[in-house]
């Protein structure tokens, strides 16, 4: 397992030197300042690579940009509207430029409008640490009473609506603003920051996009870009929906093993692959993470290892980001499945036998609590997670070696 670390560029409070000290060997980053649909030029890619080199200072560790997260898919492509055909052409050109720069793994997602969504970015835990949290009732408050989406009430039971109405009554103006900001804030470093009006306008454009249509559009996109990626030696890996259920009445099509199986079967080439995110998929009780790794592992090109604690087993549900080893995902079993897949690849002579992973998200602990880090991406919380994951991997690797000697 190749240890990588997400970096948001020179303005990231967590520096390249911090990453080197954490022991990671690969950088996961993107050109966050460029809007979806535009070409990633050789010049822009080179600038980011040079920023990594310059940030290393006197560090002797050979840190390289190994994974792109993300080369974003435009809303036009997802809806097949506007300039979507040209955006696909631009996507292919961007892949060519990335391949020329020696970067061969690209993570992306196909979530409409909102990327990962949380209602709290710093929910306090009993030990004083903070974490990100998705509270279903708070989200209904936003959807029904703040955004006032048409037909929103059709998506929730009367009991949930009642609980949301009572909570809304107790929110002051500042609390409403904070909730709204948390939900529509966008990704760290991204250029797109939505207002309520922006969300409403985007929703109008998705009014006639059903689950069937969105999945068809994803397959059409992959039919165009996957063969190009295959020829370039690039591995595309689709990130699951986060959270893995419908939000704002929008379809979500990458939430379960069945969803992934459909896409893998439709485009059965190696370049069309998976980002297995244990946190996103682990929100659903019906997702068997270790089993998914065993059954779909041949096409898993990138791993996000994190854990969540479900507050109920309903779908949808509330959940919070837990410590990497202590949540509803059995991380030991999952890493065991990963190592089995890596051994299989190595025995079959595959060059990509070592799968890159990163400690995804992290709780704010110790000095993290005094710093203004990107939500979900503190230094010490992720360092703790990486150390724990490294320990499991090292112990299991040793066990497997002794078992097969």
Tab-separated table of C-alpha atoms in Angstrom:
chain	number	residue	atom	x	y	z
A	1	UNK	CA	0.000	0.000	0.000
A	2	UNK	CA	1.483	3.309	-1.112
A	3	UNK	CA	1.037	6.014	1.517
A	4	UNK	CA	-0.183	9.299	0.048
A	5	UNK	CA	-1.440	12.567	1.500
A	6	UNK	CA	-3.861	15.163	0.168
A	7	UNK	CA	-2.407	18.640	-0.323
A	8	UNK	CA	-4.402	21.679	-1.456
A	9	UNK	CA	-1.464	23.696	-2.747
A	10	UNK	CA	0.817	26.426	-1.349
A	11	UNK	CA	-2.011	27.930	0.739
A	12	UNK	CA	-2.680	24.626	2.515
A	13	UNK	CA	-1.917	25.076	6.247
A	14	UNK	CA	-0.381	21.585	6.155
A	15	UNK	CA	2.937	21.963	4.340
A	16	UNK	CA	4.905	19.578	2.146
A	17	UNK	CA	7.458	19.409	4.960
A	18	UNK	CA	4.680	18.281	7.335
A	19	UNK	CA	3.711	15.574	4.836
A	20	UNK	CA	7.311	14.381	4.549
A	21	UNK	CA	7.552	14.123	8.329
A	22	UNK	CA	4.322	12.105	8.375
A	23	UNK	CA	6.106	9.556	6.175
A	24	UNK	CA	3.861	9.691	3.101
A	25	UNK	CA	5.555	9.164	-0.249
A	26	UNK	CA	2.925	10.460	-2.668
A	27	UNK	CA	1.049	13.737	-3.025
A	28	UNK	CA	-2.654	13.814	-3.896
A	29	UNK	CA	-3.615	17.205	-5.271
A	30	UNK	CA	-5.453	19.031	-8.042
A	31	UNK	CA	-5.688	22.365	-9.832
A	32	UNK	CA	-8.487	23.581	-7.587
A	33	UNK	CA	-8.394	27.094	-9.020
A	34	UNK	CA	-9.533	25.880	-12.449
A	35	UNK	CA	-13.248	25.474	-13.111
A	36	UNK	CA	-14.706	22.166	-14.254
A	37	UNK	CA	-14.738	21.777	-18.022
A	38	UNK	CA	-11.564	23.721	-18.832
A	39	UNK	CA	-8.324	22.185	-20.065
A	40	UNK	CA	-5.556	21.506	-17.584
A	41	UNK	CA	-2.643	22.819	-19.615
A	42	UNK	CA	0.890	21.443	-19.482
A	43	UNK	CA	1.950	24.792	-18.008
A	44	UNK	CA	-0.576	24.687	-15.134
A	45	UNK	CA	0.319	21.080	-14.333
A	46	UNK	CA	4.017	21.951	-14.363
A	47	UNK	CA	3.427	24.894	-12.017
A	48	UNK	CA	1.817	22.591	-9.448
A	49	UNK	CA	4.650	20.092	-9.763
A	50	UNK	CA	7.177	22.887	-9.231
A	51	UNK	CA	5.224	24.092	-6.188
A	52	UNK	CA	5.675	20.638	-4.703
A	53	UNK	CA	9.390	20.704	-5.457
A	54	UNK	CA	9.899	24.216	-4.083
A	55	UNK	CA	7.922	23.441	-0.939
A	56	UNK	CA	10.248	20.550	-0.132
A	57	UNK	CA	13.025	22.963	0.876
A	58	UNK	CA	15.872	20.784	2.176
A	59	UNK	CA	13.752	17.655	2.498
A	60	UNK	CA	15.457	14.613	1.017
A	61	UNK	CA	12.251	12.561	0.753
A	62	UNK	CA	11.242	12.111	-2.881
A	63	UNK	CA	7.652	13.357	-2.793
A	64	UNK	CA	5.871	13.263	-6.139
A	65	UNK	CA	2.403	14.175	-7.400
A	66	UNK	CA	1.058	10.646	-7.863
A	67	UNK	CA	-2.754	10.981	-7.762
A	68	UNK	CA	-5.044	13.683	-9.123
A	69	UNK	CA	-8.010	14.406	-6.889
A	70	UNK	CA	-9.989	15.538	-8.625
A	71	UNK	CA	-10.118	16.212	-12.327
A	72	UNK	CA	-13.690	17.479	-11.990
A	73	UNK	CA	-16.571	16.454	-14.238
A	74	UNK	CA	-18.671	19.482	-15.165
A	75	UNK	CA	-22.371	19.775	-14.414
A	76	UNK	CA	-22.916	20.068	-18.179
A	77	UNK	CA	-21.420	16.585	-18.643
A	78	UNK	CA	-23.533	15.174	-15.818
A	79	UNK	CA	-26.703	16.634	-17.368
A	80	UNK	CA	-25.599	16.308	-21.001
A	81	UNK	CA	-26.473	19.947	-21.524
A	82	UNK	CA	-24.789	23.104	-22.750
A	83	UNK	CA	-21.159	22.620	-23.770
A	84	UNK	CA	-20.888	19.032	-22.519
A	85	UNK	CA	-19.356	17.536	-25.659
A	86	UNK	CA	-16.569	20.117	-25.663
A	87	UNK	CA	-16.033	19.534	-21.941
A	88	UNK	CA	-15.434	15.829	-22.638
A	89	UNK	CA	-12.890	16.755	-25.313
A	90	UNK	CA	-11.190	19.049	-22.802
A	91	UNK	CA	-11.198	16.227	-20.241
A	92	UNK	CA	-9.345	13.982	-22.694
A	93	UNK	CA	-6.794	16.708	-23.454
A	94	UNK	CA	-6.258	17.220	-19.722
A	95	UNK	CA	-5.607	13.495	-19.327
A	96	UNK	CA	-3.065	13.642	-22.150
A	97	UNK	CA	-1.261	16.508	-20.425
A	98	UNK	CA	-1.288	14.718	-17.078
A	99	UNK	CA	0.072	11.536	-18.657
A	100	UNK	CA	2.853	13.573	-20.306
A	101	UNK	CA	3.763	14.861	-16.837
A	102	UNK	CA	4.006	11.309	-15.477
A	103	UNK	CA	0.746	11.328	-13.496
A	104	UNK	CA	-1.346	8.226	-14.090
A	105	UNK	CA	-4.126	8.019	-11.462
A	106	UNK	CA	-7.166	10.292	-11.649
A	107	UNK	CA	-9.941	10.345	-9.048
A	108	UNK	CA	-13.286	11.948	-9.973
A	109	UNK	CA	-16.929	11.813	-8.901
A	110	UNK	CA	-20.343	12.087	-10.539
A	111	UNK	CA	-22.345	13.730	-7.734
A	112	UNK	CA	-24.824	16.374	-8.935
A	113	UNK	CA	-24.235	19.938	-7.671
A	114	UNK	CA	-22.910	19.203	-4.167
A	115	UNK	CA	-19.756	17.252	-3.439
A	116	UNK	CA	-19.288	15.741	0.017
A	117	UNK	CA	-21.893	17.248	2.334
A	118	UNK	CA	-21.813	17.818	6.092
A	119	UNK	CA	-24.040	19.865	8.374
A	120	UNK	CA	-21.292	20.396	10.992
A	121	UNK	CA	-17.612	20.911	10.250
A	122	UNK	CA	-16.419	20.907	13.874
A	123	UNK	CA	-18.784	18.862	16.012
A	124	UNK	CA	-17.392	18.513	19.536
A	125	UNK	CA	-16.708	15.023	20.880
A	126	UNK	CA	-16.691	13.997	24.569
A	127	UNK	CA	-12.863	14.033	24.682
A	128	UNK	CA	-12.698	17.622	23.371
A	129	UNK	CA	-11.731	16.696	19.797
A	130	UNK	CA	-13.901	17.876	16.919
A	131	UNK	CA	-15.045	16.106	13.772
A	132	UNK	CA	-17.294	16.566	10.775
A	133	UNK	CA	-20.880	15.363	11.115
A	134	UNK	CA	-23.971	14.901	8.994
A	135	UNK	CA	-27.155	15.425	10.988
A	136	UNK	CA	-30.182	14.339	8.978
A	137	UNK	CA	-32.584	16.576	10.908
A	138	UNK	CA	-30.343	19.599	10.344
A	139	UNK	CA	-30.190	18.784	6.662
A	140	UNK	CA	-33.988	18.617	6.490
A	141	UNK	CA	-34.092	22.005	8.247
A	142	UNK	CA	-31.913	23.388	5.467
A	143	UNK	CA	-33.798	21.664	2.653
A	144	UNK	CA	-37.367	22.371	3.784
A	145	UNK	CA	-37.190	25.605	5.793
A	146	UNK	CA	-34.091	27.508	4.568
A	147	UNK	CA	-33.678	26.500	0.941
A	148	UNK	CA	-37.446	25.901	0.672
A	149	UNK	CA	-37.010	23.452	-2.173
A	150	UNK	CA	-40.147	22.588	-4.084
A	151	UNK	CA	-41.598	19.217	-3.114
A	152	UNK	CA	-38.900	18.736	-0.467
A	153	UNK	CA	-41.465	17.410	2.009
A	154	UNK	CA	-42.105	14.453	-0.311
A	155	UNK	CA	-38.656	13.090	0.551
A	156	UNK	CA	-39.133	12.873	4.323
A	157	UNK	CA	-41.545	11.187	6.700
A	158	UNK	CA	-43.946	13.252	8.772
A	159	UNK	CA	-42.012	12.355	11.899
A	160	UNK	CA	-38.740	13.683	10.432
A	161	UNK	CA	-40.475	16.826	9.191
A	162	UNK	CA	-41.898	17.446	12.650
A	163	UNK	CA	-38.492	17.051	14.315
A	164	UNK	CA	-36.997	19.411	11.754
A	165	UNK	CA	-39.719	22.015	12.281
A	166	UNK	CA	-39.136	22.023	16.043
A	167	UNK	CA	-35.382	22.392	15.557
A	168	UNK	CA	-35.859	25.199	13.042
A	169	UNK	CA	-37.931	27.119	15.571
A	170	UNK	CA	-34.927	27.167	17.921
A	171	UNK	CA	-32.370	28.429	15.388
A	172	UNK	CA	-31.326	32.077	15.429
A	173	UNK	CA	-30.114	33.934	12.334
A	174	UNK	CA	-26.452	33.122	12.934
A	175	UNK	CA	-27.167	29.419	13.388
A	176	UNK	CA	-29.101	29.347	10.114
A	177	UNK	CA	-26.257	31.080	8.314
A	178	UNK	CA	-23.708	28.625	9.724
A	179	UNK	CA	-25.797	25.621	8.708
A	180	UNK	CA	-26.197	26.982	5.195
A	181	UNK	CA	-22.494	27.750	4.888
A	182	UNK	CA	-21.509	24.271	6.061
A	183	UNK	CA	-23.706	22.585	3.460
A	184	UNK	CA	-22.900	24.741	0.418
A	185	UNK	CA	-19.309	25.732	1.237
A	186	UNK	CA	-17.794	23.548	-1.463
A	187	UNK	CA	-14.474	21.734	-1.395
A	188	UNK	CA	-11.369	23.268	0.201
A	189	UNK	CA	-9.504	25.351	-2.354
A	190	UNK	CA	-12.298	25.187	-4.929
A	191	UNK	CA	-13.300	28.190	-7.006
A	192	UNK	CA	-17.025	27.444	-6.787
A	193	UNK	CA	-18.732	28.793	-3.668
A	194	UNK	CA	-22.497	28.461	-3.862
A	195	UNK	CA	-25.158	30.797	-2.563
A	196	UNK	CA	-28.719	29.682	-1.880
A	197	UNK	CA	-29.738	31.204	-5.183
A	198	UNK	CA	-26.990	29.277	-6.971
A	199	UNK	CA	-28.254	26.004	-5.497
A	200	UNK	CA	-31.832	26.798	-6.547
A	201	UNK	CA	-30.718	27.593	-10.095
A	202	UNK	CA	-28.722	24.367	-10.334
A	203	UNK	CA	-31.672	22.367	-9.022
A	204	UNK	CA	-33.907	23.756	-11.777
A	205	UNK	CA	-31.458	22.453	-14.367
A	206	UNK	CA	-31.690	18.956	-12.840
A	207	UNK	CA	-35.490	18.806	-12.664
A	208	UNK	CA	-35.755	16.200	-15.421
A	209	UNK	CA	-32.577	14.233	-14.610
A	210	UNK	CA	-33.627	10.919	-13.116
A	211	UNK	CA	-31.387	8.193	-11.688
A	212	UNK	CA	-31.660	6.332	-14.990
A	213	UNK	CA	-30.647	9.402	-16.997
A	214	UNK	CA	-27.739	10.298	-14.700
A	215	UNK	CA	-26.372	6.741	-14.886
A	216	UNK	CA	-26.716	6.757	-18.663
A	217	UNK	CA	-24.811	10.047	-18.775
A	218	UNK	CA	-22.021	8.597	-16.640
A	219	UNK	CA	-21.762	5.566	-18.920
A	220	UNK	CA	-21.702	7.821	-21.998
A	221	UNK	CA	-18.921	9.875	-20.386
A	222	UNK	CA	-16.918	6.755	-19.597
A	223	UNK	CA	-17.368	5.349	-23.105
A	224	UNK	CA	-15.598	8.472	-24.371
A	225	UNK	CA	-12.840	8.931	-21.795
A	226	UNK	CA	-11.973	5.371	-20.678
A	227	UNK	CA	-10.434	4.201	-23.988
A	228	UNK	CA	-8.350	7.390	-24.105
A	229	UNK	CA	-7.207	6.754	-20.529
A	230	UNK	CA	-6.387	3.139	-21.381
A	231	UNK	CA	-4.197	4.215	-24.296
A	232	UNK	CA	-2.433	6.786	-22.093
A	233	UNK	CA	-1.805	4.318	-19.261
A	234	UNK	CA	-4.084	6.310	-16.947
A	235	UNK	CA	-6.294	4.763	-14.273
A	236	UNK	CA	-9.633	6.514	-13.727
A	237	UNK	CA	-11.236	5.875	-10.354
A	238	UNK	CA	-14.758	7.010	-9.517
A	239	UNK	CA	-15.334	8.185	-5.944
A	240	UNK	CA	-18.591	7.099	-4.299
A	241	UNK	CA	-21.395	9.461	-3.361
A	242	UNK	CA	-20.841	11.176	-0.023
A	243	UNK	CA	-23.126	10.599	1.732
A	244	UNK	CA	-24.336	7.578	-0.254
A	245	UNK	CA	-27.997	8.501	-0.578
A	246	UNK	CA	-30.096	11.108	-2.330
A	247	UNK	CA	-29.837	14.750	-1.217
A	248	UNK	CA	-32.115	17.608	-2.289
A	249	UNK	CA	-34.165	15.158	-4.339
A	250	UNK	CA	-31.200	14.606	-6.672
A	251	UNK	CA	-30.288	11.151	-7.964
A	252	UNK	CA	-27.114	9.538	-6.689
A	253	UNK	CA	-25.807	6.576	-8.606
A	254	UNK	CA	-22.503	5.517	-6.985
A	255	UNK	CA	-23.575	4.507	-3.496
A	256	UNK	CA	-23.539	0.698	-3.420
A	257	UNK	CA	-21.666	-2.311	-4.734
A	258	UNK	CA	-24.457	-2.841	-7.272
A	259	UNK	CA	-23.918	0.702	-8.592
A	260	UNK	CA	-20.224	0.033	-9.115
A	261	UNK	CA	-20.857	-3.366	-10.676
A	262	UNK	CA	-23.097	-1.796	-13.322
A	263	UNK	CA	-20.405	0.687	-14.357
A	264	UNK	CA	-17.607	-1.887	-14.295
A	265	UNK	CA	-19.629	-4.301	-16.448
A	266	UNK	CA	-20.708	-1.614	-18.910
A	267	UNK	CA	-17.119	-0.435	-19.502
A	268	UNK	CA	-15.046	-3.592	-18.907
A	269	UNK	CA	-11.554	-2.161	-19.361
A	270	UNK	CA	-8.883	-1.714	-16.724
A	271	UNK	CA	-8.748	2.078	-17.005
A	272	UNK	CA	-12.346	2.323	-15.775
A	273	UNK	CA	-11.896	1.830	-12.059
A	274	UNK	CA	-12.857	2.606	-8.496
A	275	UNK	CA	-11.855	4.861	-5.640
A	276	UNK	CA	-12.930	2.721	-2.700
A	277	UNK	CA	-13.746	5.207	0.064
A	278	UNK	CA	-14.477	3.334	3.276
A	279	UNK	CA	-15.958	6.439	4.894
A	280	UNK	CA	-18.464	7.281	2.182
A	281	UNK	CA	-19.542	3.699	1.511
A	282	UNK	CA	-19.429	2.846	5.215
A	283	UNK	CA	-22.338	5.176	5.953
A	284	UNK	CA	-24.652	2.485	4.587
A	285	UNK	CA	-25.145	-0.635	6.687
A	286	UNK	CA	-25.760	-2.653	3.495
A	287	UNK	CA	-22.244	-2.000	2.142
A	288	UNK	CA	-19.761	-4.764	2.983
A	289	UNK	CA	-16.424	-2.975	2.560
A	290	UNK	CA	-14.072	-5.949	2.925
A	291	UNK	CA	-16.302	-7.981	0.616
A	292	UNK	CA	-16.413	-5.172	-1.946
A	293	UNK	CA	-12.623	-5.045	-1.941
A	294	UNK	CA	-12.464	-8.798	-2.496
A	295	UNK	CA	-15.039	-8.829	-5.287
A	296	UNK	CA	-14.153	-5.569	-7.069
A	297	UNK	CA	-10.498	-5.306	-6.093
A	298	UNK	CA	-9.176	-5.884	-9.615
A	299	UNK	CA	-10.498	-2.430	-10.565
A	300	UNK	CA	-9.716	-0.567	-7.330
A	301	UNK	CA	-7.061	1.995	-8.264
A	302	UNK	CA	-7.184	4.298	-5.221
A	303	UNK	CA	-8.216	4.017	-1.574
A	304	UNK	CA	-9.630	6.504	0.920
A	305	UNK	CA	-9.360	4.942	4.362
A	306	UNK	CA	-11.466	6.582	7.052
A	307	UNK	CA	-14.247	5.559	9.389
A	308	UNK	CA	-17.686	6.803	10.341
A	309	UNK	CA	-20.124	5.998	13.120
A	310	UNK	CA	-23.738	5.669	12.047
A	311	UNK	CA	-26.220	7.092	14.519
A	312	UNK	CA	-28.949	4.826	13.101
A	313	UNK	CA	-28.953	2.120	10.447
A	314	UNK	CA	-31.716	3.808	8.459
A	315	UNK	CA	-31.080	5.147	4.961
A	316	UNK	CA	-30.746	8.116	4.966
A	317	UNK	CA	-29.191	8.553	8.392
A	318	UNK	CA	-27.047	10.744	10.610
A	319	UNK	CA	-23.359	9.939	11.128
A	320	UNK	CA	-20.083	11.445	12.270
A	321	UNK	CA	-16.444	11.021	11.268
A	322	UNK	CA	-14.903	8.717	13.846
A	323	UNK	CA	-11.319	7.694	14.543
A	324	UNK	CA	-9.822	5.629	11.745
A	325	UNK	CA	-9.916	2.356	13.695
A	326	UNK	CA	-13.071	2.925	15.714
A	327	UNK	CA	-16.256	3.211	13.689
A	328	UNK	CA	-18.701	0.983	11.866
A	329	UNK	CA	-16.147	-0.252	9.319
A	330	UNK	CA	-13.885	-3.116	10.379
A	331	UNK	CA	-10.642	-1.534	9.176
A	332	UNK	CA	-8.536	-4.600	9.969
A	333	UNK	CA	-10.692	-6.808	7.723
A	334	UNK	CA	-10.699	-4.182	4.971
A	335	UNK	CA	-6.904	-3.790	4.966
A	336	UNK	CA	-6.564	-7.565	5.013
A	337	UNK	CA	-8.647	-7.719	1.809
A	338	UNK	CA	-6.505	-4.971	0.276
A	339	UNK	CA	-3.277	-6.857	1.016
A	340	UNK	CA	-4.723	-10.062	-0.443
A	341	UNK	CA	-5.544	-8.172	-3.651
A	342	UNK	CA	-2.054	-6.668	-3.766
A	343	UNK	CA	-0.492	-10.118	-3.369
A	344	UNK	CA	-2.683	-11.441	-6.190
A	345	UNK	CA	-1.612	-8.571	-8.463
A	346	UNK	CA	2.060	-9.060	-7.626
A	347	UNK	CA	1.839	-12.782	-8.377
A	348	UNK	CA	0.206	-11.955	-11.719
A	349	UNK	CA	3.009	-9.543	-12.604
A	350	UNK	CA	0.951	-6.358	-12.472
A	351	UNK	CA	3.042	-3.209	-12.184
A	352	UNK	CA	0.246	-1.449	-10.255
A	353	UNK	CA	0.227	-4.031	-7.480
A	354	UNK	CA	0.812	-1.400	-4.750
A	355	UNK	CA	-2.455	0.526	-4.408
A	356	UNK	CA	-2.162	4.178	-3.315
A	357	UNK	CA	-4.179	5.113	-0.255
A	358	UNK	CA	-4.524	8.171	1.891
A	359	UNK	CA	-5.785	8.642	5.443
A	360	UNK	CA	-8.992	10.407	4.527
A	361	UNK	CA	-10.352	13.109	6.813
A	362	UNK	CA	-9.343	13.250	10.425
A	363	UNK	CA	-10.525	14.566	13.742
A	364	UNK	CA	-9.094	17.831	15.042
A	365	UNK	CA	-6.970	16.907	18.061
A	366	UNK	CA	-4.181	18.534	20.098
A	367	UNK	CA	-2.755	21.551	18.229
A	368	UNK	CA	-5.192	21.004	15.354
A	369	UNK	CA	-7.760	22.673	17.605
A	370	UNK	CA	-5.715	25.880	17.611
A	371	UNK	CA	-5.188	26.007	13.839
A	372	UNK	CA	-7.377	26.990	10.913
A	373	UNK	CA	-7.047	23.871	8.752
A	374	UNK	CA	-9.296	22.835	5.884
A	375	UNK	CA	-12.405	20.991	7.169
A	376	UNK	CA	-11.576	17.313	7.503
A	377	UNK	CA	-7.893	17.823	6.736
A	378	UNK	CA	-5.986	18.647	9.940
A	379	UNK	CA	-2.351	17.635	10.257
A	380	UNK	CA	-2.289	15.728	13.544
A	381	UNK	CA	-5.652	13.996	13.181
A	382	UNK	CA	-4.613	12.581	9.824
A	383	UNK	CA	-1.121	11.754	11.083
A	384	UNK	CA	-2.713	9.680	13.849
A	385	UNK	CA	-4.888	7.929	11.273
A	386	UNK	CA	-1.945	7.247	8.974
A	387	UNK	CA	0.100	5.822	11.830
A	388	UNK	CA	-2.741	3.499	12.836
A	389	UNK	CA	-3.356	2.337	9.258
A	390	UNK	CA	0.376	1.843	8.742
A	391	UNK	CA	0.498	-0.278	11.889
A	392	UNK	CA	-2.296	-2.558	10.701
A	393	UNK	CA	-0.750	-2.902	7.250
A	394	UNK	CA	2.692	-3.682	8.660
A	395	UNK	CA	1.384	-6.282	11.098
A	396	UNK	CA	-0.832	-8.020	8.541
A	397	UNK	CA	1.928	-7.975	5.904
A	398	UNK	CA	4.270	-9.685	8.351
A	399	UNK	CA	1.609	-12.281	9.151
A	400	UNK	CA	0.936	-13.004	5.465
A	401	UNK	CA	4.664	-13.385	4.742
A	402	UNK	CA	5.122	-15.886	7.562
A	403	UNK	CA	1.951	-17.729	6.522
A	404	UNK	CA	3.145	-18.186	2.931
A	405	UNK	CA	6.788	-18.998	3.727
